Amino acid sequence: MTSAREWQLIGLNTIHSNLQRLHAWDRASALIAGRSEDEARKTALHGWIDTVTPAFASTLDGRDLDAATQETLLPLAPWLRDEVARYYAAHDGEAPLREQAAFGAAHVIASDYQTKGERLIAESVGKAEEADRLLQYAPRMMALVRQANAAVGTSAEGEPDDDVKGYIREHVKVTVHDESRVTLQVGAIPLMLQGRDPRE
């Protein structure tokens, strides 16, 4: 049985990991293209991350998400849904692999944040076996993040080598495969923040 607080935690983790997706995508895309990030957008993303992080920490400590914080975060939900849809729509599977590196790397970063958050949630709600299971993913996620950083860094310098191209292909493949799951999760944020099961 998933409690209302656990659903709120899942909602907050979904927000946080997808804000990190957008932040990583923006930064990596700019780096590879040799341009500066949009400072206004960067500031807005950091502002939302700074709002979600303490709310997540407080709820992990055992407090329900208060109504005022819910009201603060609810306007973010449709914007985040649209931005994640834009992230997927912007991907061109026919583009050179170096131009796809940011897309795949952003999903790796989001997945790393999501998995870490899921482990913290499991610990917070007393699901020790689930927390232990999620901890087993840590070495794999660390390796994927290293691959993603290598993919972006190498692509920013020019044409990646065959090993890095392999990373990019695999990251992009997983990202595309996960689109429907990610879209459903992001779309369910308003219900989860209310402590409701979005599957009902």
PDB file of C-alpha atoms in Angstrom:
ATOM      1  CA  MET A   1       0.000   0.000   0.000  1.00  0.00           C
ATOM      2  CA  THR A   2       1.397   3.375  -1.017  1.00  0.00           C
ATOM      3  CA  SER A   3       0.641   6.166   1.459  1.00  0.00           C
ATOM      4  CA  ALA A   4      -0.333   9.720   0.541  1.00  0.00           C
ATOM      5  CA  ARG A   5       3.072  10.960   1.714  1.00  0.00           C
ATOM      6  CA  GLU A   6       4.843   8.392  -0.445  1.00  0.00           C
ATOM      7  CA  TRP A   7       2.885   9.551  -3.509  1.00  0.00           C
ATOM      8  CA  GLN A   8       3.871  13.126  -2.684  1.00  0.00           C
ATOM      9  CA  LEU A   9       7.499  12.023  -2.473  1.00  0.00           C
ATOM     10  CA  ILE A  10       7.244  10.257  -5.832  1.00  0.00           C
ATOM     11  CA  GLY A  11       5.760  13.431  -7.325  1.00  0.00           C
ATOM     12  CA  LEU A  12       8.522  15.609  -5.889  1.00  0.00           C
ATOM     13  CA  ASN A  13      11.183  13.177  -7.112  1.00  0.00           C
ATOM     14  CA  THR A  14       9.621  13.201 -10.585  1.00  0.00           C
ATOM     15  CA  ILE A  15       9.741  16.998 -10.653  1.00  0.00           C
ATOM     16  CA  HIS A  16      13.334  17.121  -9.414  1.00  0.00           C
ATOM     17  CA  SER A  17      14.717  14.478 -11.773  1.00  0.00           C
ATOM     18  CA  ASN A  18      13.046  16.061 -14.807  1.00  0.00           C
ATOM     19  CA  LEU A  19      14.244  19.545 -13.903  1.00  0.00           C
ATOM     20  CA  GLN A  20      17.716  17.994 -13.798  1.00  0.00           C
ATOM     21  CA  ARG A  21      17.007  16.454 -17.230  1.00  0.00           C
ATOM     22  CA  LEU A  22      16.255  19.888 -18.690  1.00  0.00           C
ATOM     23  CA  HIS A  23      19.231  21.493 -16.956  1.00  0.00           C
ATOM     24  CA  ALA A  24      21.596  18.788 -18.269  1.00  0.00           C
ATOM     25  CA  TRP A  25      20.069  18.979 -21.751  1.00  0.00           C
ATOM     26  CA  ASP A  26      20.444  22.755 -21.943  1.00  0.00           C
ATOM     27  CA  ARG A  27      24.018  22.713 -20.664  1.00  0.00           C
ATOM     28  CA  ALA A  28      25.158  19.810 -22.854  1.00  0.00           C
ATOM     29  CA  SER A  29      23.421  21.139 -25.980  1.00  0.00           C
ATOM     30  CA  ALA A  30      25.084  24.527 -25.551  1.00  0.00           C
ATOM     31  CA  LEU A  31      28.484  22.957 -24.928  1.00  0.00           C
ATOM     32  CA  ILE A  32      28.312  20.740 -28.010  1.00  0.00           C
ATOM     33  CA  ALA A  33      27.027  23.583 -30.201  1.00  0.00           C
ATOM     34  CA  GLY A  34      29.684  25.980 -28.880  1.00  0.00           C
ATOM     35  CA  ARG A  35      27.194  28.561 -27.651  1.00  0.00           C
ATOM     36  CA  SER A  36      26.179  30.053 -24.321  1.00  0.00           C
ATOM     37  CA  GLU A  37      23.214  28.798 -22.318  1.00  0.00           C
ATOM     38  CA  ASP A  38      20.073  30.904 -22.107  1.00  0.00           C
ATOM     39  CA  GLU A  39      20.736  32.678 -18.802  1.00  0.00           C
ATOM     40  CA  ALA A  40      17.073  33.469 -18.088  1.00  0.00           C
ATOM     41  CA  ARG A  41      16.070  29.847 -18.566  1.00  0.00           C
ATOM     42  CA  LYS A  42      19.044  28.649 -16.523  1.00  0.00           C
ATOM     43  CA  THR A  43      18.038  30.961 -13.680  1.00  0.00           C
ATOM     44  CA  ALA A  44      14.412  29.766 -13.855  1.00  0.00           C
ATOM     45  CA  LEU A  45      15.455  26.101 -13.726  1.00  0.00           C
ATOM     46  CA  HIS A  46      17.759  26.732 -10.769  1.00  0.00           C
ATOM     47  CA  GLY A  47      14.941  28.585  -9.014  1.00  0.00           C
ATOM     48  CA  TRP A  48      12.557  25.653  -9.383  1.00  0.00           C
ATOM     49  CA  ILE A  49      15.252  23.183  -8.290  1.00  0.00           C
ATOM     50  CA  ASP A  50      15.883  25.348  -5.220  1.00  0.00           C
ATOM     51  CA  THR A  51      12.148  25.259  -4.452  1.00  0.00           C
ATOM     52  CA  VAL A  52      11.692  21.503  -4.906  1.00  0.00           C
ATOM     53  CA  THR A  53      14.826  20.348  -3.056  1.00  0.00           C
ATOM     54  CA  PRO A  54      13.844  21.552   0.458  1.00  0.00           C
ATOM     55  CA  ALA A  55      10.253  20.378  -0.058  1.00  0.00           C
ATOM     56  CA  PHE A  56      11.558  16.910  -0.935  1.00  0.00           C
ATOM     57  CA  ALA A  57      13.915  16.902   2.073  1.00  0.00           C
ATOM     58  CA  SER A  58      11.139  17.986   4.444  1.00  0.00           C
ATOM     59  CA  THR A  59       8.752  15.333   3.170  1.00  0.00           C
ATOM     60  CA  LEU A  60      11.477  12.680   3.413  1.00  0.00           C
ATOM     61  CA  ASP A  61      11.814  13.658   7.089  1.00  0.00           C
ATOM     62  CA  GLY A  62       8.229  12.526   7.668  1.00  0.00           C
ATOM     63  CA  ARG A  63       6.109  15.613   7.118  1.00  0.00           C
ATOM     64  CA  ASP A  64       3.278  15.702   4.620  1.00  0.00           C
ATOM     65  CA  LEU A  65       3.667  18.223   1.825  1.00  0.00           C
ATOM     66  CA  ASP A  66       1.822  21.288   3.073  1.00  0.00           C
ATOM     67  CA  ALA A  67      -0.903  22.994   1.045  1.00  0.00           C
ATOM     68  CA  ALA A  68       1.129  26.173   0.526  1.00  0.00           C
ATOM     69  CA  THR A  69       4.031  24.263  -1.042  1.00  0.00           C
ATOM     70  CA  GLN A  70       1.601  22.297  -3.204  1.00  0.00           C
ATOM     71  CA  GLU A  71       0.149  25.591  -4.455  1.00  0.00           C
ATOM     72  CA  THR A  72       3.645  26.888  -5.187  1.00  0.00           C
ATOM     73  CA  LEU A  73       4.599  23.803  -7.191  1.00  0.00           C
ATOM     74  CA  LEU A  74       1.360  23.171  -9.100  1.00  0.00           C
ATOM     75  CA  PRO A  75       1.995  25.890 -11.747  1.00  0.00           C
ATOM     76  CA  LEU A  76       5.269  24.113 -12.524  1.00  0.00           C
ATOM     77  CA  ALA A  77       3.483  20.895 -13.570  1.00  0.00           C
ATOM     78  CA  PRO A  78       2.077  21.984 -16.975  1.00  0.00           C
ATOM     79  CA  TRP A  79       5.271  23.863 -17.827  1.00  0.00           C
ATOM     80  CA  LEU A  80       7.384  20.805 -17.008  1.00  0.00           C
ATOM     81  CA  ARG A  81       5.057  18.560 -19.026  1.00  0.00           C
ATOM     82  CA  ASP A  82       5.428  20.859 -22.042  1.00  0.00           C
ATOM     83  CA  GLU A  83       9.202  21.163 -21.646  1.00  0.00           C
ATOM     84  CA  VAL A  84       9.721  17.404 -21.412  1.00  0.00           C
ATOM     85  CA  ALA A  85       7.527  17.000 -24.514  1.00  0.00           C
ATOM     86  CA  ARG A  86       9.681  19.629 -26.257  1.00  0.00           C
ATOM     87  CA  TYR A  87      12.845  17.763 -25.222  1.00  0.00           C
ATOM     88  CA  TYR A  88      11.552  14.594 -26.889  1.00  0.00           C
ATOM     89  CA  ALA A  89      10.169  16.416 -29.945  1.00  0.00           C
ATOM     90  CA  ALA A  90      13.511  18.160 -30.535  1.00  0.00           C
ATOM     91  CA  HIS A  91      15.361  14.873 -30.929  1.00  0.00           C
ATOM     92  CA  ASP A  92      16.383  14.017 -34.484  1.00  0.00           C
ATOM     93  CA  GLY A  93      17.319  10.352 -34.784  1.00  0.00           C
ATOM     94  CA  GLU A  94      18.881  11.023 -38.196  1.00  0.00           C
ATOM     95  CA  ALA A  95      21.253  13.698 -36.893  1.00  0.00           C
ATOM     96  CA  PRO A  96      24.976  12.974 -36.454  1.00  0.00           C
ATOM     97  CA  LEU A  97      25.607  11.126 -33.194  1.00  0.00           C
ATOM     98  CA  ARG A  98      27.566  14.028 -31.687  1.00  0.00           C
ATOM     99  CA  GLU A  99      24.392  16.128 -32.040  1.00  0.00           C
ATOM    100  CA  GLN A 100      22.348  13.453 -30.236  1.00  0.00           C
ATOM    101  CA  ALA A 101      24.740  13.150 -27.294  1.00  0.00           C
ATOM    102  CA  ALA A 102      23.011  15.811 -25.183  1.00  0.00           C
ATOM    103  CA  PHE A 103      19.634  14.118 -25.597  1.00  0.00           C
ATOM    104  CA  GLY A 104      20.884  10.762 -24.346  1.00  0.00           C
ATOM    105  CA  ALA A 105      23.096  12.228 -21.631  1.00  0.00           C
ATOM    106  CA  ALA A 106      20.211  14.243 -20.169  1.00  0.00           C
ATOM    107  CA  HIS A 107      18.171  11.060 -19.747  1.00  0.00           C
ATOM    108  CA  VAL A 108      21.081   9.343 -18.014  1.00  0.00           C
ATOM    109  CA  ILE A 109      21.379  12.266 -15.586  1.00  0.00           C
ATOM    110  CA  ALA A 110      17.610  12.309 -14.948  1.00  0.00           C
ATOM    111  CA  SER A 111      17.590   8.547 -14.369  1.00  0.00           C
ATOM    112  CA  ASP A 112      20.476   8.839 -11.907  1.00  0.00           C
ATOM    113  CA  TYR A 113      18.629  11.501  -9.895  1.00  0.00           C
ATOM    114  CA  GLN A 114      15.404   9.500 -10.070  1.00  0.00           C
ATOM    115  CA  THR A 115      17.036   6.289  -8.839  1.00  0.00           C
ATOM    116  CA  LYS A 116      18.804   8.066  -5.978  1.00  0.00           C
ATOM    117  CA  GLY A 117      15.512   9.729  -5.035  1.00  0.00           C
ATOM    118  CA  GLU A 118      13.633   6.422  -5.155  1.00  0.00           C
ATOM    119  CA  ARG A 119      16.168   4.925  -2.736  1.00  0.00           C
ATOM    120  CA  LEU A 120      15.734   7.841  -0.332  1.00  0.00           C
ATOM    121  CA  ILE A 121      11.948   7.437  -0.557  1.00  0.00           C
ATOM    122  CA  ALA A 122      12.170   3.702   0.173  1.00  0.00           C
ATOM    123  CA  GLU A 123      14.334   4.420   3.219  1.00  0.00           C
ATOM    124  CA  SER A 124      11.956   7.162   4.385  1.00  0.00           C
ATOM    125  CA  VAL A 125       8.830   4.974   4.250  1.00  0.00           C
ATOM    126  CA  GLY A 126      10.475   1.910   5.803  1.00  0.00           C
ATOM    127  CA  LYS A 127      10.871  -0.237   2.694  1.00  0.00           C
ATOM    128  CA  ALA A 128      14.339  -1.511   3.549  1.00  0.00           C
ATOM    129  CA  GLU A 129      14.421  -4.301   0.958  1.00  0.00           C
ATOM    130  CA  GLU A 130      13.466  -1.868  -1.812  1.00  0.00           C
ATOM    131  CA  ALA A 131      16.135   0.578  -0.634  1.00  0.00           C
ATOM    132  CA  ASP A 132      18.745  -2.200  -0.685  1.00  0.00           C
ATOM    133  CA  ARG A 133      17.641  -3.275  -4.170  1.00  0.00           C
ATOM    134  CA  LEU A 134      17.956   0.278  -5.468  1.00  0.00           C
ATOM    135  CA  LEU A 135      21.377   0.637  -3.870  1.00  0.00           C
ATOM    136  CA  GLN A 136      22.587  -2.200  -6.105  1.00  0.00           C
ATOM    137  CA  TYR A 137      22.066   0.100  -9.099  1.00  0.00           C
ATOM    138  CA  ALA A 138      24.556   2.688  -7.804  1.00  0.00           C
ATOM    139  CA  PRO A 139      27.704   1.312  -9.542  1.00  0.00           C
ATOM    140  CA  ARG A 140      25.828   0.914 -12.839  1.00  0.00           C
ATOM    141  CA  MET A 141      24.436   4.452 -12.631  1.00  0.00           C
ATOM    142  CA  MET A 142      27.885   5.856 -11.830  1.00  0.00           C
ATOM    143  CA  ALA A 143      29.250   4.136 -14.943  1.00  0.00           C
ATOM    144  CA  LEU A 144      26.416   5.494 -17.083  1.00  0.00           C
ATOM    145  CA  VAL A 145      26.980   9.037 -15.808  1.00  0.00           C
ATOM    146  CA  ARG A 146      30.693   8.733 -16.669  1.00  0.00           C
ATOM    147  CA  GLN A 147      29.718   7.555 -20.156  1.00  0.00           C
ATOM    148  CA  ALA A 148      27.278  10.465 -20.554  1.00  0.00           C
ATOM    149  CA  ASN A 149      29.908  12.995 -19.461  1.00  0.00           C
ATOM    150  CA  ALA A 150      32.412  11.453 -21.882  1.00  0.00           C
ATOM    151  CA  ALA A 151      29.844  11.555 -24.690  1.00  0.00           C
ATOM    152  CA  VAL A 152      29.136  15.243 -24.155  1.00  0.00           C
ATOM    153  CA  GLY A 153      32.743  16.255 -23.543  1.00  0.00           C
ATOM    154  CA  THR A 154      34.061  14.389 -26.581  1.00  0.00           C
ATOM    155  CA  SER A 155      31.231  15.627 -28.818  1.00  0.00           C
ATOM    156  CA  ALA A 156      31.968  19.205 -27.770  1.00  0.00           C
ATOM    157  CA  GLU A 157      35.524  18.746 -29.031  1.00  0.00           C
ATOM    158  CA  GLY A 158      34.571  17.208 -32.373  1.00  0.00           C
ATOM    159  CA  GLU A 159      33.722  13.776 -33.713  1.00  0.00           C
ATOM    160  CA  PRO A 160      33.505  11.138 -30.954  1.00  0.00           C
ATOM    161  CA  ASP A 161      35.428   7.868 -31.308  1.00  0.00           C
ATOM    162  CA  ASP A 162      33.730   4.509 -31.831  1.00  0.00           C
ATOM    163  CA  ASP A 163      33.500   3.684 -28.099  1.00  0.00           C
ATOM    164  CA  VAL A 164      31.786   6.984 -27.341  1.00  0.00           C
ATOM    165  CA  LYS A 165      29.505   6.594 -30.347  1.00  0.00           C
ATOM    166  CA  GLY A 166      28.458   3.281 -28.809  1.00  0.00           C
ATOM    167  CA  TYR A 167      27.565   5.046 -25.546  1.00  0.00           C
ATOM    168  CA  ILE A 168      25.546   7.659 -27.404  1.00  0.00           C
ATOM    169  CA  ARG A 169      23.630   5.063 -29.442  1.00  0.00           C
ATOM    170  CA  GLU A 170      22.726   3.094 -26.318  1.00  0.00           C
ATOM    171  CA  HIS A 171      21.743   6.169 -24.286  1.00  0.00           C
ATOM    172  CA  VAL A 172      19.552   7.469 -27.125  1.00  0.00           C
ATOM    173  CA  LYS A 173      17.935   4.048 -27.594  1.00  0.00           C
ATOM    174  CA  VAL A 174      16.979   3.865 -23.898  1.00  0.00           C
ATOM    175  CA  THR A 175      15.778   7.472 -23.875  1.00  0.00           C
ATOM    176  CA  VAL A 176      13.449   6.912 -26.818  1.00  0.00           C
ATOM    177  CA  HIS A 177      12.195   3.649 -25.291  1.00  0.00           C
ATOM    178  CA  ASP A 178      11.406   5.407 -21.989  1.00  0.00           C
ATOM    179  CA  GLU A 179       9.452   8.302 -23.535  1.00  0.00           C
ATOM    180  CA  SER A 180       5.970   6.961 -22.767  1.00  0.00           C
ATOM    181  CA  ARG A 181       6.888   6.138 -19.156  1.00  0.00           C
ATOM    182  CA  VAL A 182       8.486   9.534 -18.587  1.00  0.00           C
ATOM    183  CA  THR A 183       5.519  11.324 -20.177  1.00  0.00           C
ATOM    184  CA  LEU A 184       3.037   9.449 -17.978  1.00  0.00           C
ATOM    185  CA  GLN A 185       5.036  10.176 -14.832  1.00  0.00           C
ATOM    186  CA  VAL A 186       5.333  13.877 -15.574  1.00  0.00           C
ATOM    187  CA  GLY A 187       1.636  14.088 -16.452  1.00  0.00           C
ATOM    188  CA  ALA A 188       0.727  12.520 -13.098  1.00  0.00           C
ATOM    189  CA  ILE A 189       2.603  15.122 -11.012  1.00  0.00           C
ATOM    190  CA  PRO A 190      -0.474  17.183  -9.944  1.00  0.00           C
ATOM    191  CA  LEU A 191      -2.275  14.109  -8.563  1.00  0.00           C
ATOM    192  CA  MET A 192       0.852  12.791  -6.848  1.00  0.00           C
ATOM    193  CA  LEU A 193       1.478  16.145  -5.130  1.00  0.00           C
ATOM    194  CA  GLN A 194      -2.011  15.826  -3.670  1.00  0.00           C
ATOM    195  CA  GLY A 195      -1.036  12.420  -2.276  1.00  0.00           C
ATOM    196  CA  ARG A 196      -3.304  10.592  -4.722  1.00  0.00           C
ATOM    197  CA  ASP A 197      -2.630   7.432  -6.708  1.00  0.00           C
ATOM    198  CA  PRO A 198      -2.599   8.577 -10.364  1.00  0.00           C
ATOM    199  CA  ARG A 199      -3.571   5.082 -11.521  1.00  0.00           C
ATOM    200  CA  GLU A 200      -7.025   5.306  -9.906  1.00  0.00           C
TER     201      GLU A 200
END
